[in-house]
Coordinates of C-alpha atoms in Angstrom, one line a residue:
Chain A
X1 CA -12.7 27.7 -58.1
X2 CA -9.6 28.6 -57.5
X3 CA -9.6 28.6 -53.8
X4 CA -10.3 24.8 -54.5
X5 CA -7.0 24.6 -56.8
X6 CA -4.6 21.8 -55.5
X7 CA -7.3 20.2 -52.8
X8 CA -8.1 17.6 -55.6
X9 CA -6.6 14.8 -52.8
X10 CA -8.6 17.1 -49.6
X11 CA -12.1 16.0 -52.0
X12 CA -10.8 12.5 -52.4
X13 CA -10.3 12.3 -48.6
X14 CA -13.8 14.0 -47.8
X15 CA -15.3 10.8 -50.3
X16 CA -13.6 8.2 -48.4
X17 CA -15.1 9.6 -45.4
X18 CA -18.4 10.2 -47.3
X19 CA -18.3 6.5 -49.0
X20 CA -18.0 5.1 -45.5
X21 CA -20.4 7.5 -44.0
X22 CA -22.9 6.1 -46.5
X23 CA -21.6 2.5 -46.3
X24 CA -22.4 2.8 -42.4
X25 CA -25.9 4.0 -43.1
X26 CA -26.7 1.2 -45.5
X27 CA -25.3 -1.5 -43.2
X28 CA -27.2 -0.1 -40.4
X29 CA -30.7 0.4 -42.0
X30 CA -29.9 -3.5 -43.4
X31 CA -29.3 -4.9 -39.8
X32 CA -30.8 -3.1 -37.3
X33 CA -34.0 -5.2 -36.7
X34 CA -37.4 -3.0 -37.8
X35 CA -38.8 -3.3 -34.3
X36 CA -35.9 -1.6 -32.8
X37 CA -37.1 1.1 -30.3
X38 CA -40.7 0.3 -30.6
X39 CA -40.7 0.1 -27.1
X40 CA -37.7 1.5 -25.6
X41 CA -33.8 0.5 -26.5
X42 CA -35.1 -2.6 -27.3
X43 CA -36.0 -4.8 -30.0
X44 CA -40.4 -5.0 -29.8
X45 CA -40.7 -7.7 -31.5
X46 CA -38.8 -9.6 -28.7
X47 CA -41.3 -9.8 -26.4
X48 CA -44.2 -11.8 -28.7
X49 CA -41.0 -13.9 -29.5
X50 CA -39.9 -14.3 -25.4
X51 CA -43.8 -14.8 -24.6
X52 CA -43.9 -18.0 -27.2
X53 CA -40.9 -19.6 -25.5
X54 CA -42.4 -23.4 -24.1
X55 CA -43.7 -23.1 -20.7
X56 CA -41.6 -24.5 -18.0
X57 CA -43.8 -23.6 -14.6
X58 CA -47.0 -24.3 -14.2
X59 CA -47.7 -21.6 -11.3
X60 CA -49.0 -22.5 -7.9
X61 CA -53.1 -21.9 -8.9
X62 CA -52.8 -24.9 -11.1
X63 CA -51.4 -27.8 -8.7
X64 CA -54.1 -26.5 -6.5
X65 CA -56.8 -27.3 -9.0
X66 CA -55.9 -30.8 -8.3
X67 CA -54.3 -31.4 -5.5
X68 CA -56.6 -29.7 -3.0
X69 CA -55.8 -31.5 -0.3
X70 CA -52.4 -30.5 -0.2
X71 CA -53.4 -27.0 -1.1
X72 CA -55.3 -27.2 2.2
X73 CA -53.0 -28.6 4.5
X74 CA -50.3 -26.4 3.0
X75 CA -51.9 -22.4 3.1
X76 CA -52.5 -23.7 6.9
X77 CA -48.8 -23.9 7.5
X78 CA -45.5 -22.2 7.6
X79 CA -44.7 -23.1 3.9
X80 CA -48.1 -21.2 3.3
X81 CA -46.2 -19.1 1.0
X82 CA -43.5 -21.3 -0.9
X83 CA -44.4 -22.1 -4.2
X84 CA -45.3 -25.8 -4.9
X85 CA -42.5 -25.8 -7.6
X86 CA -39.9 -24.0 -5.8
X87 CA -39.8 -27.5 -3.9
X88 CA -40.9 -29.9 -6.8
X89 CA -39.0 -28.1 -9.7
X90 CA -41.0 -26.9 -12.9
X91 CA -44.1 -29.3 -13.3
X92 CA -45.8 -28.1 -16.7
X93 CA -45.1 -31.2 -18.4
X94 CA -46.7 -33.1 -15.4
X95 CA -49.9 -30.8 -15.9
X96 CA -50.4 -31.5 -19.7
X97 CA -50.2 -35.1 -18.8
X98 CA -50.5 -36.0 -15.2
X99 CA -49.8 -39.4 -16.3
X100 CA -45.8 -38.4 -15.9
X101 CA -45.1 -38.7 -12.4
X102 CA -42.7 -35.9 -11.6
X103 CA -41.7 -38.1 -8.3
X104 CA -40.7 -36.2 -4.9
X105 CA -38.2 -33.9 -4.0
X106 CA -35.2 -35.2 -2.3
X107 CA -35.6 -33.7 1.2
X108 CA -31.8 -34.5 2.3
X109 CA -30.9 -31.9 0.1
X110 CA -34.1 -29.5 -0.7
X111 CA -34.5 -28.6 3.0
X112 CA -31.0 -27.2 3.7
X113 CA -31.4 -25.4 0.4
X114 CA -33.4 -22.8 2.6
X115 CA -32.9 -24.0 5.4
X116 CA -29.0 -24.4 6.8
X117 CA -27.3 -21.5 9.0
X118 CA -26.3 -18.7 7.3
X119 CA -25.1 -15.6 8.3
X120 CA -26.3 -14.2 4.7
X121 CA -30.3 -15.0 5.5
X122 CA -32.3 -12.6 7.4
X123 CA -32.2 -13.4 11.0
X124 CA -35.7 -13.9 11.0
X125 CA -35.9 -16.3 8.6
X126 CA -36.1 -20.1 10.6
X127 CA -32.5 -21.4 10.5
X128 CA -30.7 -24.8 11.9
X129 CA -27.6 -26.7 11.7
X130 CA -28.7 -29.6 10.3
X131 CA -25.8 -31.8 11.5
X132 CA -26.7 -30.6 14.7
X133 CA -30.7 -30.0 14.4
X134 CA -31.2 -33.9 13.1
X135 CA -27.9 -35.6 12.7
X136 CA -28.0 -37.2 9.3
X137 CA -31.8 -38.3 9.3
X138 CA -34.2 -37.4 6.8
X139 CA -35.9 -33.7 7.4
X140 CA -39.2 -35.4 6.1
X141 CA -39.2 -37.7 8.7
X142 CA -40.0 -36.0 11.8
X143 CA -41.4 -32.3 9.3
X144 CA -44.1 -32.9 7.3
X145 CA -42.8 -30.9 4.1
X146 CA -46.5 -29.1 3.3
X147 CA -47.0 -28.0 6.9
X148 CA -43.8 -28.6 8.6
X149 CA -44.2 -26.8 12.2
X150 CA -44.4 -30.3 14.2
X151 CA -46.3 -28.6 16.8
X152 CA -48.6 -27.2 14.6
X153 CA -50.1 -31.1 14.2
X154 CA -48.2 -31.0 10.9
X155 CA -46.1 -34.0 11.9
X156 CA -46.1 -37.1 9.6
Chain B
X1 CA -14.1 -16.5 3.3
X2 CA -9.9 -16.3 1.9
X3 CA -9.2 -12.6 1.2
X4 CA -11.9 -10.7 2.8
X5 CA -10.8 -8.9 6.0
X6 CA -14.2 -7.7 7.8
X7 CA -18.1 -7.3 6.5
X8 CA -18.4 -7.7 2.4
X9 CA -21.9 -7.3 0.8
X10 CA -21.5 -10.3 -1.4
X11 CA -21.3 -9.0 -4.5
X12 CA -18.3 -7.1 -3.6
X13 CA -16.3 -10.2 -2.7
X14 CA -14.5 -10.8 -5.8
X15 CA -13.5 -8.0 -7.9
X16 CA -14.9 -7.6 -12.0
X17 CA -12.8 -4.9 -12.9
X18 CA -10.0 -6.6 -13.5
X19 CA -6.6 -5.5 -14.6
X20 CA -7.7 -4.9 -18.1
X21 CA -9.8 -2.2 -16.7
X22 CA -6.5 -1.0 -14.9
X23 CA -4.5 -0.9 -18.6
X24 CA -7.4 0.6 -20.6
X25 CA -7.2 4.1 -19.1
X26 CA -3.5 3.7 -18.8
X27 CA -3.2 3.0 -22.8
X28 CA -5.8 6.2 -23.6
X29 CA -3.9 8.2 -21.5
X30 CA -0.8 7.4 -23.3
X31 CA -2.6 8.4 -26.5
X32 CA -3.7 11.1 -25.5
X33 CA -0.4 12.3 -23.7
X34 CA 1.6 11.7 -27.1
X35 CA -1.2 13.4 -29.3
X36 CA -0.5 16.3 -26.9
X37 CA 3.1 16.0 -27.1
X38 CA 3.0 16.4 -30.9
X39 CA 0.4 19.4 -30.7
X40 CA 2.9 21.1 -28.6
X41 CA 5.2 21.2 -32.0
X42 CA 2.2 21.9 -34.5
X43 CA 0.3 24.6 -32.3
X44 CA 2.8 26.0 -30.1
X45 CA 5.4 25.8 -32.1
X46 CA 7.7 24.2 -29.8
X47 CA 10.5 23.7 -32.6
X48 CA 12.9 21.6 -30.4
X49 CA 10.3 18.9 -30.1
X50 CA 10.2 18.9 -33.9
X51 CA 12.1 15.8 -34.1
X52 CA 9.9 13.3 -31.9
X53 CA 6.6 15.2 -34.1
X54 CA 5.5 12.1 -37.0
X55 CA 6.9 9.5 -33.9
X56 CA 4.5 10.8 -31.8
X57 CA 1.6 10.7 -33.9
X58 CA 2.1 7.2 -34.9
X59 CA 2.9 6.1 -31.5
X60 CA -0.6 7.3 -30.6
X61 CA -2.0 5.2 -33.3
X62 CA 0.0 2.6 -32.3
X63 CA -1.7 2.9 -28.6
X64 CA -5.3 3.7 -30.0
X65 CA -5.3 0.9 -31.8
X66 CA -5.1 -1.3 -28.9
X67 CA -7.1 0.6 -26.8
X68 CA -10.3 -0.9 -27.2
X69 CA -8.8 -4.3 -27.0
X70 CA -8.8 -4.6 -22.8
X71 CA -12.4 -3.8 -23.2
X72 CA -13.4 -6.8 -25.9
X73 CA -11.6 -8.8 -23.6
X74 CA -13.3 -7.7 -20.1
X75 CA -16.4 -7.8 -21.7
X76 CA -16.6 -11.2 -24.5
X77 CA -18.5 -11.4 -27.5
X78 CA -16.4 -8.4 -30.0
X79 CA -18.4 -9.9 -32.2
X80 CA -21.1 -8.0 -30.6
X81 CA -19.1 -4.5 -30.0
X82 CA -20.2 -2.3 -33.3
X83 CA -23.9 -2.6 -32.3
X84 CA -22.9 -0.1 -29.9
X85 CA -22.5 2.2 -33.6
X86 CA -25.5 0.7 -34.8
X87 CA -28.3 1.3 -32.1
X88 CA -26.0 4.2 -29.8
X89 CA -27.4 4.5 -26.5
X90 CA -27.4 7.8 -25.6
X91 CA -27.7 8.3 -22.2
X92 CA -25.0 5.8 -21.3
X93 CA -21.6 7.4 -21.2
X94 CA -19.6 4.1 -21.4
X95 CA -22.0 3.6 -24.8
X96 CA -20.9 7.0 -26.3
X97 CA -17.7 6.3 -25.9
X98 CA -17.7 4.2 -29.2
X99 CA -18.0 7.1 -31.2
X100 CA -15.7 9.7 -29.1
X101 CA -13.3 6.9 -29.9
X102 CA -14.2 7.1 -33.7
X103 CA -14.1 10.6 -33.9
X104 CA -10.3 10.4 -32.6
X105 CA -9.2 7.8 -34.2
X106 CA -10.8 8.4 -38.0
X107 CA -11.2 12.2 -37.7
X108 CA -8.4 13.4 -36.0
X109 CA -5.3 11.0 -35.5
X110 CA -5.8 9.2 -39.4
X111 CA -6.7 12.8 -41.1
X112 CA -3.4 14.3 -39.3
X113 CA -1.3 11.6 -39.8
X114 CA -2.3 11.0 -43.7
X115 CA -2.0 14.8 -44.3
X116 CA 1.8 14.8 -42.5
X117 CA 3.3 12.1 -44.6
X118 CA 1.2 12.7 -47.4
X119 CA 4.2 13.9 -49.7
X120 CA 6.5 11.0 -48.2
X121 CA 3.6 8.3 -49.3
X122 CA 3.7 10.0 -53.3
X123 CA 7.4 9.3 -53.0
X124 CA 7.6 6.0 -51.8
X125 CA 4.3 5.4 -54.1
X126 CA 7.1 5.9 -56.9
X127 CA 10.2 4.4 -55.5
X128 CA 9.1 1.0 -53.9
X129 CA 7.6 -2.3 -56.1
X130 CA 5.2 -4.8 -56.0
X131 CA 2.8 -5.3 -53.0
X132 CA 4.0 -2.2 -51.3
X133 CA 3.8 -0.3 -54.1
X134 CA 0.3 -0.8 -54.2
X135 CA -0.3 -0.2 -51.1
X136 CA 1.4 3.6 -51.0
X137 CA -1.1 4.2 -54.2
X138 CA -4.0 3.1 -52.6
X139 CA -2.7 5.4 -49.5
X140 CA -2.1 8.2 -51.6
X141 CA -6.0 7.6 -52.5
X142 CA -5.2 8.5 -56.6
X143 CA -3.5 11.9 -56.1
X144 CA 0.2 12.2 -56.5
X145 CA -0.3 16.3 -56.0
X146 CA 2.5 17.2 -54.0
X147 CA 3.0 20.8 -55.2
X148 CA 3.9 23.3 -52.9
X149 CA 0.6 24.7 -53.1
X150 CA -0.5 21.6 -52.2
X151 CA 1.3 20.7 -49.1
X152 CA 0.9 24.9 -47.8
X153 CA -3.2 23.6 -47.9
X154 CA -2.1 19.9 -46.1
X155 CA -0.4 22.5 -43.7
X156 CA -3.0 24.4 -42.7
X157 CA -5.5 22.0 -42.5
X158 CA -3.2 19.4 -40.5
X159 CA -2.8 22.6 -38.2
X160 CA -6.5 23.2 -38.1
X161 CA -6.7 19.3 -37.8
X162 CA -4.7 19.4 -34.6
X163 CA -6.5 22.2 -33.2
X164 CA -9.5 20.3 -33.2
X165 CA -7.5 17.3 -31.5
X166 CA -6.3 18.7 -28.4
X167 CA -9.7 19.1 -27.1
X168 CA -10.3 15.9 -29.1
X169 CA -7.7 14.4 -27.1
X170 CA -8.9 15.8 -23.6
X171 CA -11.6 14.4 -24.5
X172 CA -11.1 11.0 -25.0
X173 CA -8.8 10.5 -21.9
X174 CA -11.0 13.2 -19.8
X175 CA -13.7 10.6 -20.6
X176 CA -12.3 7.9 -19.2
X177 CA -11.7 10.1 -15.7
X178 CA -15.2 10.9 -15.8
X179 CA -16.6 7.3 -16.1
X180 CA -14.9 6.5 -12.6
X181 CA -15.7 10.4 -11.2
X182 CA -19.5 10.0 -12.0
X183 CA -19.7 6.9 -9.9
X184 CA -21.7 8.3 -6.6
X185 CA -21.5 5.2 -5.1
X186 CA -17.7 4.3 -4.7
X187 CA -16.4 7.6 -2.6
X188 CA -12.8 6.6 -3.7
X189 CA -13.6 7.5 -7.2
X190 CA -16.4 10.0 -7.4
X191 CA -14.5 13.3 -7.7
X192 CA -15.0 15.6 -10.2
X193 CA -11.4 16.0 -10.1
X194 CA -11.0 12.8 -11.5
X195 CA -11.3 14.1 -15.5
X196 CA -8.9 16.4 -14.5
X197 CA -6.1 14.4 -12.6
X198 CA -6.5 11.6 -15.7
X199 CA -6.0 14.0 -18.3
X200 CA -2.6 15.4 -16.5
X201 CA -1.6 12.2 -15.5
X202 CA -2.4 11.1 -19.1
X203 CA 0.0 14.0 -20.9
X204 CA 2.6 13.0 -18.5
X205 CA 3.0 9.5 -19.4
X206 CA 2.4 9.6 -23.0
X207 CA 5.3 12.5 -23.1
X208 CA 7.6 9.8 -21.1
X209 CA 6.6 7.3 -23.7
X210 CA 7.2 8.7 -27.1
X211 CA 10.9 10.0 -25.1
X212 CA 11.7 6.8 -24.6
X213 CA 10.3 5.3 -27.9
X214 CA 12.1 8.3 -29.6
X215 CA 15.7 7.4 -27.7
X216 CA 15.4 3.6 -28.1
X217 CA 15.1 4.6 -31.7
X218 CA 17.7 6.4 -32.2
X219 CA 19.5 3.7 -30.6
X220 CA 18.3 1.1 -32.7
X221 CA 19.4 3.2 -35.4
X222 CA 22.6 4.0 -34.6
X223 CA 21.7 7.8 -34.4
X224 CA 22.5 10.3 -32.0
X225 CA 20.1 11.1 -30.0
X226 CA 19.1 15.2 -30.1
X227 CA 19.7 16.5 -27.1
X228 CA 18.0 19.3 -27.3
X229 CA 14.9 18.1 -28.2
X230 CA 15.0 15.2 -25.1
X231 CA 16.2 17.8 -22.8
X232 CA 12.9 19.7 -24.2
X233 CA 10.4 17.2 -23.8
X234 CA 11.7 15.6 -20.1
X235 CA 11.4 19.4 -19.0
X236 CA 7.6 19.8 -20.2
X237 CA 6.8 16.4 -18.8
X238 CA 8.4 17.9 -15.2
X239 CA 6.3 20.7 -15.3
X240 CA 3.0 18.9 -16.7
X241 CA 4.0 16.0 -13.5
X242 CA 4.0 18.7 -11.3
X243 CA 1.1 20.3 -11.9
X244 CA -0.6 16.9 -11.8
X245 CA 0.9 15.7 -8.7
X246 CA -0.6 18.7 -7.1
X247 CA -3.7 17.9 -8.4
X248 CA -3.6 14.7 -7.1
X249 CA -2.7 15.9 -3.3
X250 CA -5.5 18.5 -4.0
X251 CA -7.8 15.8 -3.7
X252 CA -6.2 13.8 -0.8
X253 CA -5.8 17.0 1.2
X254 CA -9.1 17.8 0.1
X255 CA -10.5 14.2 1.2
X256 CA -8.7 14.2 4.7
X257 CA -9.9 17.7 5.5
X258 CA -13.6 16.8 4.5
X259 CA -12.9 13.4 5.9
X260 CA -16.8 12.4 5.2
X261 CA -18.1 9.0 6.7
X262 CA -15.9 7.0 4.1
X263 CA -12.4 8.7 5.2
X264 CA -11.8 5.9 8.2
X265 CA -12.1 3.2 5.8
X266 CA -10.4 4.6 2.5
X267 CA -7.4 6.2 5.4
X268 CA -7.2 1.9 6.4
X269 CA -7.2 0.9 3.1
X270 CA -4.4 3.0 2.2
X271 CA -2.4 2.5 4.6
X272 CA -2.8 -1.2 4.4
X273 CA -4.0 -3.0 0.8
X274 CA -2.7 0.1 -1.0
X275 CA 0.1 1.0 0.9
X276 CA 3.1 -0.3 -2.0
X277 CA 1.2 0.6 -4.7
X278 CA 0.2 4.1 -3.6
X279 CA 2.7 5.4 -1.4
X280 CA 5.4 3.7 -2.4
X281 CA 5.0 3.0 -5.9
X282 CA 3.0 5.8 -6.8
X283 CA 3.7 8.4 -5.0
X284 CA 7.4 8.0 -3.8
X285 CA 9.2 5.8 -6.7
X286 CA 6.7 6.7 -9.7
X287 CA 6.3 11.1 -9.2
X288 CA 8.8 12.2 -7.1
X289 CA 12.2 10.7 -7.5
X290 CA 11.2 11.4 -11.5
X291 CA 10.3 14.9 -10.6
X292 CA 13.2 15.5 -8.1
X293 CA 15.9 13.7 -11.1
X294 CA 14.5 16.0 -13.8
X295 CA 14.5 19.0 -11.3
X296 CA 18.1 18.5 -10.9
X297 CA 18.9 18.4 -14.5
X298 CA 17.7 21.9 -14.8
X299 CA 20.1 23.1 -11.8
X300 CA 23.0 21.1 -12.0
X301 CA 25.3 20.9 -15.1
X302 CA 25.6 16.8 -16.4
X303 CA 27.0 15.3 -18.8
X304 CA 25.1 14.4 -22.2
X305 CA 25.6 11.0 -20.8
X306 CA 24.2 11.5 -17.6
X307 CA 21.1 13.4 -18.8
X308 CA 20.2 10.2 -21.2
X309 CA 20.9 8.0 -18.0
X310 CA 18.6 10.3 -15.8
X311 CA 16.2 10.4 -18.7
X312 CA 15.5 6.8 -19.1
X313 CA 15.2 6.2 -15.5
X314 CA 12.6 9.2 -15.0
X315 CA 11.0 8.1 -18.0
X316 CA 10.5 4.5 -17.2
X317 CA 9.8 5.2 -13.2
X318 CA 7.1 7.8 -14.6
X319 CA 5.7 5.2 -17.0
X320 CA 5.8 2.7 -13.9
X321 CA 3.9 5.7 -11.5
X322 CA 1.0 6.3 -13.7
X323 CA 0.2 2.9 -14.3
X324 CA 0.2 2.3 -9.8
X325 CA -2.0 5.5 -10.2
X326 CA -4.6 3.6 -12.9
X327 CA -4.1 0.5 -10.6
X328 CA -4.9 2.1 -7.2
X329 CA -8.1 4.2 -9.1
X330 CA -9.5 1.2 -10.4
X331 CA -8.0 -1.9 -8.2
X332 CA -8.5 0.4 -4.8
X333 CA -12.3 1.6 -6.0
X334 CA -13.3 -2.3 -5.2
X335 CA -11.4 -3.6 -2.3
X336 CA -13.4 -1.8 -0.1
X337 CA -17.1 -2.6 0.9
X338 CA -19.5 0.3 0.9
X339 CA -20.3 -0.6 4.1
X340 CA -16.9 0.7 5.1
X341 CA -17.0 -2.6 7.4
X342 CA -14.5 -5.1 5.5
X343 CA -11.7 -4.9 2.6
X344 CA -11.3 -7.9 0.0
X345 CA -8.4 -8.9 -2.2
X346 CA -7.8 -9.1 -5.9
X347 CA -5.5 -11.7 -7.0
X348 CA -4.9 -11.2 -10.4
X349 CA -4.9 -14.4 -12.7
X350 CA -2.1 -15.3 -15.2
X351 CA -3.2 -17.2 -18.2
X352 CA -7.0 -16.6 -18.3
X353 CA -8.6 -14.1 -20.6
X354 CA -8.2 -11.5 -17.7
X355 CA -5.1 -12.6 -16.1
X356 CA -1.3 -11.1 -16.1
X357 CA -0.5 -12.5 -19.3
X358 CA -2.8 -11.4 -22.0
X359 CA -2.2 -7.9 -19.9
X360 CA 1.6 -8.2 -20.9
X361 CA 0.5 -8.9 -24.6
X362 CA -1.3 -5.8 -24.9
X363 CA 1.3 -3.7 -23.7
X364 CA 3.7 -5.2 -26.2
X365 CA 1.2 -5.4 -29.0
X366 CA 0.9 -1.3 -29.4
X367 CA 5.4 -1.4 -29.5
X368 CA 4.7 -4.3 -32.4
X369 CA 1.9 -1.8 -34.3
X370 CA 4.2 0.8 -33.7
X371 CA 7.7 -1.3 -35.6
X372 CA 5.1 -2.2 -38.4
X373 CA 3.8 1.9 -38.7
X374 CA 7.7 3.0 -38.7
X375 CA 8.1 0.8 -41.2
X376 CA 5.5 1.8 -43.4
X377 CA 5.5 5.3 -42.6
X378 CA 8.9 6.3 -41.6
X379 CA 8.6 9.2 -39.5
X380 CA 12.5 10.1 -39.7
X381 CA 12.4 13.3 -42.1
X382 CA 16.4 13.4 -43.9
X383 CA 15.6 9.9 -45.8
X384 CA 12.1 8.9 -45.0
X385 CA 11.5 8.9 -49.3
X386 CA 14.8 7.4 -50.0
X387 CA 15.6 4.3 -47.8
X388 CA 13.6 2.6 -45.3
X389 CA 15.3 2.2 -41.7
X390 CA 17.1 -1.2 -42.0
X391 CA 17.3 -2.2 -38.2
X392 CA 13.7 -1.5 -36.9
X393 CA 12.1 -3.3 -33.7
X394 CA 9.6 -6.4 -33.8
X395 CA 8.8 -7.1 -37.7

């Protein structure tokens, strides 16, 4: 004991340090959420609650159930593989209830979207100036938008 | 595109380490440079530096304080910043850092400092009133033993304390080198050097600060300055300068010679975007008119008034060289594209959460913590139980 003689305050120290050892312990097992790590560094239970989140898209499969004609006309074109809502914007409400008309996409501005000059696109990738290419008219009126090679018979 | 000279990958257009990221090492190192400086007394028993010993260690508590701040306010939501304790990520080295933070500041830097004042907080436990009163007995955590027994055990552990915070200290700072060294991508940072040349560069600037923190005390205070002790300290920071300004050409001598498919561009960049702040500032003004001034203290006689002159000058320039040196790692590392085709620009912003003047508010805020620590804790030994310093900065 007497090794320990006159470390009364070197004890009181170690409890501070022990007192918020324990303190952090307690906190932690109170806040850290239970599925923590069921998966990886991750809360688990975030994915049942990410997979309940309202649908927005409605996926590609599901306009075609309907509206096979342009389904047709479309996979027999250049825009075979552009997704229906990556032009007409997220359409599940319009599927619950096709009652809502979602109206059309505003080609002045949807084409050029993909479409205008850049020197960040793939050179591959079908590219105009459009001030140049049409001068101010409407892309839709010479490009039919679901098969829009004009040579292609896809004009409107 | 305004600012970008050649090909950028789009992403490296505009910079997100921002000058923050430039003052975060900058304040660790000085940290870590006056923990150093104050181990020098305790291990090596370097008695002239005695006097700057308890100023040190609070001026790198002062620093460490603030050090975390940058990164809150790079990153947003502090709210958010202790689940890094709660859920550690282990393979992430930025992630550990929390806790080699936590273990400096809480097991090394508090432990030392509450063990070295330890008999001056029983005294002014007993001397002061009211609110402060209070607070020295709750610092005094119930136990007013100050017998010499007592204080031989505060001295050995404090020693034992400090023994385990040099490599403490190396490795808080030599952690922030290796975040930017482990970066294989960006060839102007990976080095493994890069621990190495942070931790010198670190020692040298926190010595310069807590000299000049230690003189423009004594001024405040009306006291002579001890000459022996500032002629001490200015003399290791020369030799700890030098050995890191060889480091430093190591690597460039080291980078021309292996000159890999990077050199062309990093060469251009230096020699263009980086020439002021690296050659100039950094290299020229900032290491060797410091080194050269101190150098000629030790071979020509000056005066006592001289020396101070030569002193603040080395001091300040050195303070000014290590922070171009943070700036030109962590600035330079994006203004080039890793395409090696095009160089961008980084225009730093002055009132935004990033910008020029939160970054002068966190370099003041550590002098501010450091008034309010004097205060409390006065490190000056002759009166530190009997009167507190009257004239003290900030307040």
């Amino acid at each position: 004991m007497s090794v320990f003689r006159n470390a009364g305050h070197l004890f009181r120290l170690a409890a501070v340090f022990v007192v918020g050892t324990v303190a952090f312990l307690v906190i932690r097992a109170a806040v850290v959420p239970r599925s923590f790590g069921e998966y990886g560094h991750y809360r688990g239970a975030a994915i049942s609650e990410i997979a309940s989140l309202p649908l927005h898209f409605a996926g590609h499969q599901t306009c075609e159930t309907c509206h096979t004609d342009i389904a047709k006309m479309k996979s027999a074109g250049m825009h075979a593989h552009v997704n229906c809502e990556a032009c007409h914007g997220p359409l599940e409400k319009h599927v619950k209830d096709p009652s809502i008309d979602p109206g059309k996409p505003d080609a002045a501005v949807l084409c050029v979207r993909c479409h205008a000059a850049s020197a960040a696109r793939p050179k591959w990738f079908p590219q105009v100036d459009p001030a140049q290419h049409s001068g101010g008219i409407a892309c839709t009126t010479c490009h039919n938008p679901h098969n829009p090679v004009i040579a292609a018979g896809g004009s409107k | 595109m305004p600012g970008v000279e050649g090909y950028m990958y789009p992403n490296e257009v505009s910079l997100y380490w921002s000058v923050l990221i430039v003052l975060y090492p900058y304040i660790t190192g000085l940290v870590a440079g006056a923990f150093i400086l104050a181990s020098l007394e305790r291990i090596f028993h370097v008695e002239a530096v005695k006097p700057t010993y308890r100023l040190a260690l609070l001026t790198a508590l002062a620093f460490l304080l603030v050090a975390p701040l940058p990164l809150q306010l790079h990153l947003g939501h502090p709210e958010r910043s202790y689940e890094m304790y709660l859920t550690p990520h282990r393979t992430s080295a930025m992630a550990m850092f929390g806790f080699v933070y936590l273990w400096y500041l809480m097991a090394v830097l508090v432990v030392e400092i509450w063990l070295d004042f330890r008999a001056d907080i029983v005294a002014l436990s007993q001397t002061t009133t009211g609110w402060r009163r209070l607070m020295y007995r709750i610092l005094t955590l119930g136990s007013t033993d100050v017998s010499e027994r007592a204080l031989h055990i505060d001295e050995r552990v404090g020693w034992f304390v400090t023994l385990i915070g040099i490599p403490s200290a190396f490795l808080l700072h030599g952690y922030v080198g290796f975040i930017f060294g482990s970066i294989k991508a960006n060839p102007w940072w990976s080095s493994p050097l890069m621990p190495v040349v942070f931790i010198f560069s670190a020692m040298v600037s926190g010595i310069a600060a807590v000299m000049l923190v230690y003189m423009a005390m004594m001024r405040l205070r009306r006291e002579p300055i001890d000459m022996r002790c500032v002629d001490k300290i200015a003399q290791y920071m020369m030799y700890i300068f030098v050995i890191d300004f060889s480091l430093e050409m190591l690597d460039l001598v080291h980078r021309i010679y292996e000159a890999d498919e990077s050199f062309r561009s990093l060469n251009f960049m230096v020699h263009t975007k980086l020439w002021f702040s690296q050659v100039i500032l950094q290299i020229c003004i900032g290491t060797i008119v410091p080194i050269s001034l101190i150098a000629l203290v030790q071979i020509v006689k000056f005066s006592e008034k001289w020396r101070k002159a030569i002193y603040v000058v080395s001091g300040s320039l050195t303070l000014i060289g290590v922070l171009a040196m943070r700036w030109n790692v962590v600035i330079g590392g994006q203004l080039f594209s890793k395409s090696f085709l095009g160089y961008t620009t980084y225009k730093i912003a002055l009132v935004t959460r990033e910008g020029l003047l939160v970054s002068i508010g966190l370099m003041i805020l550590p002098l501010v913590i450091l008034a309010v620590l004097v205060k409390i804790l006065p490190p000056w030994p002759e009166k530190s139980a009997v009167s507190l310093p009257a004239p003290s900065v900030g307040d």
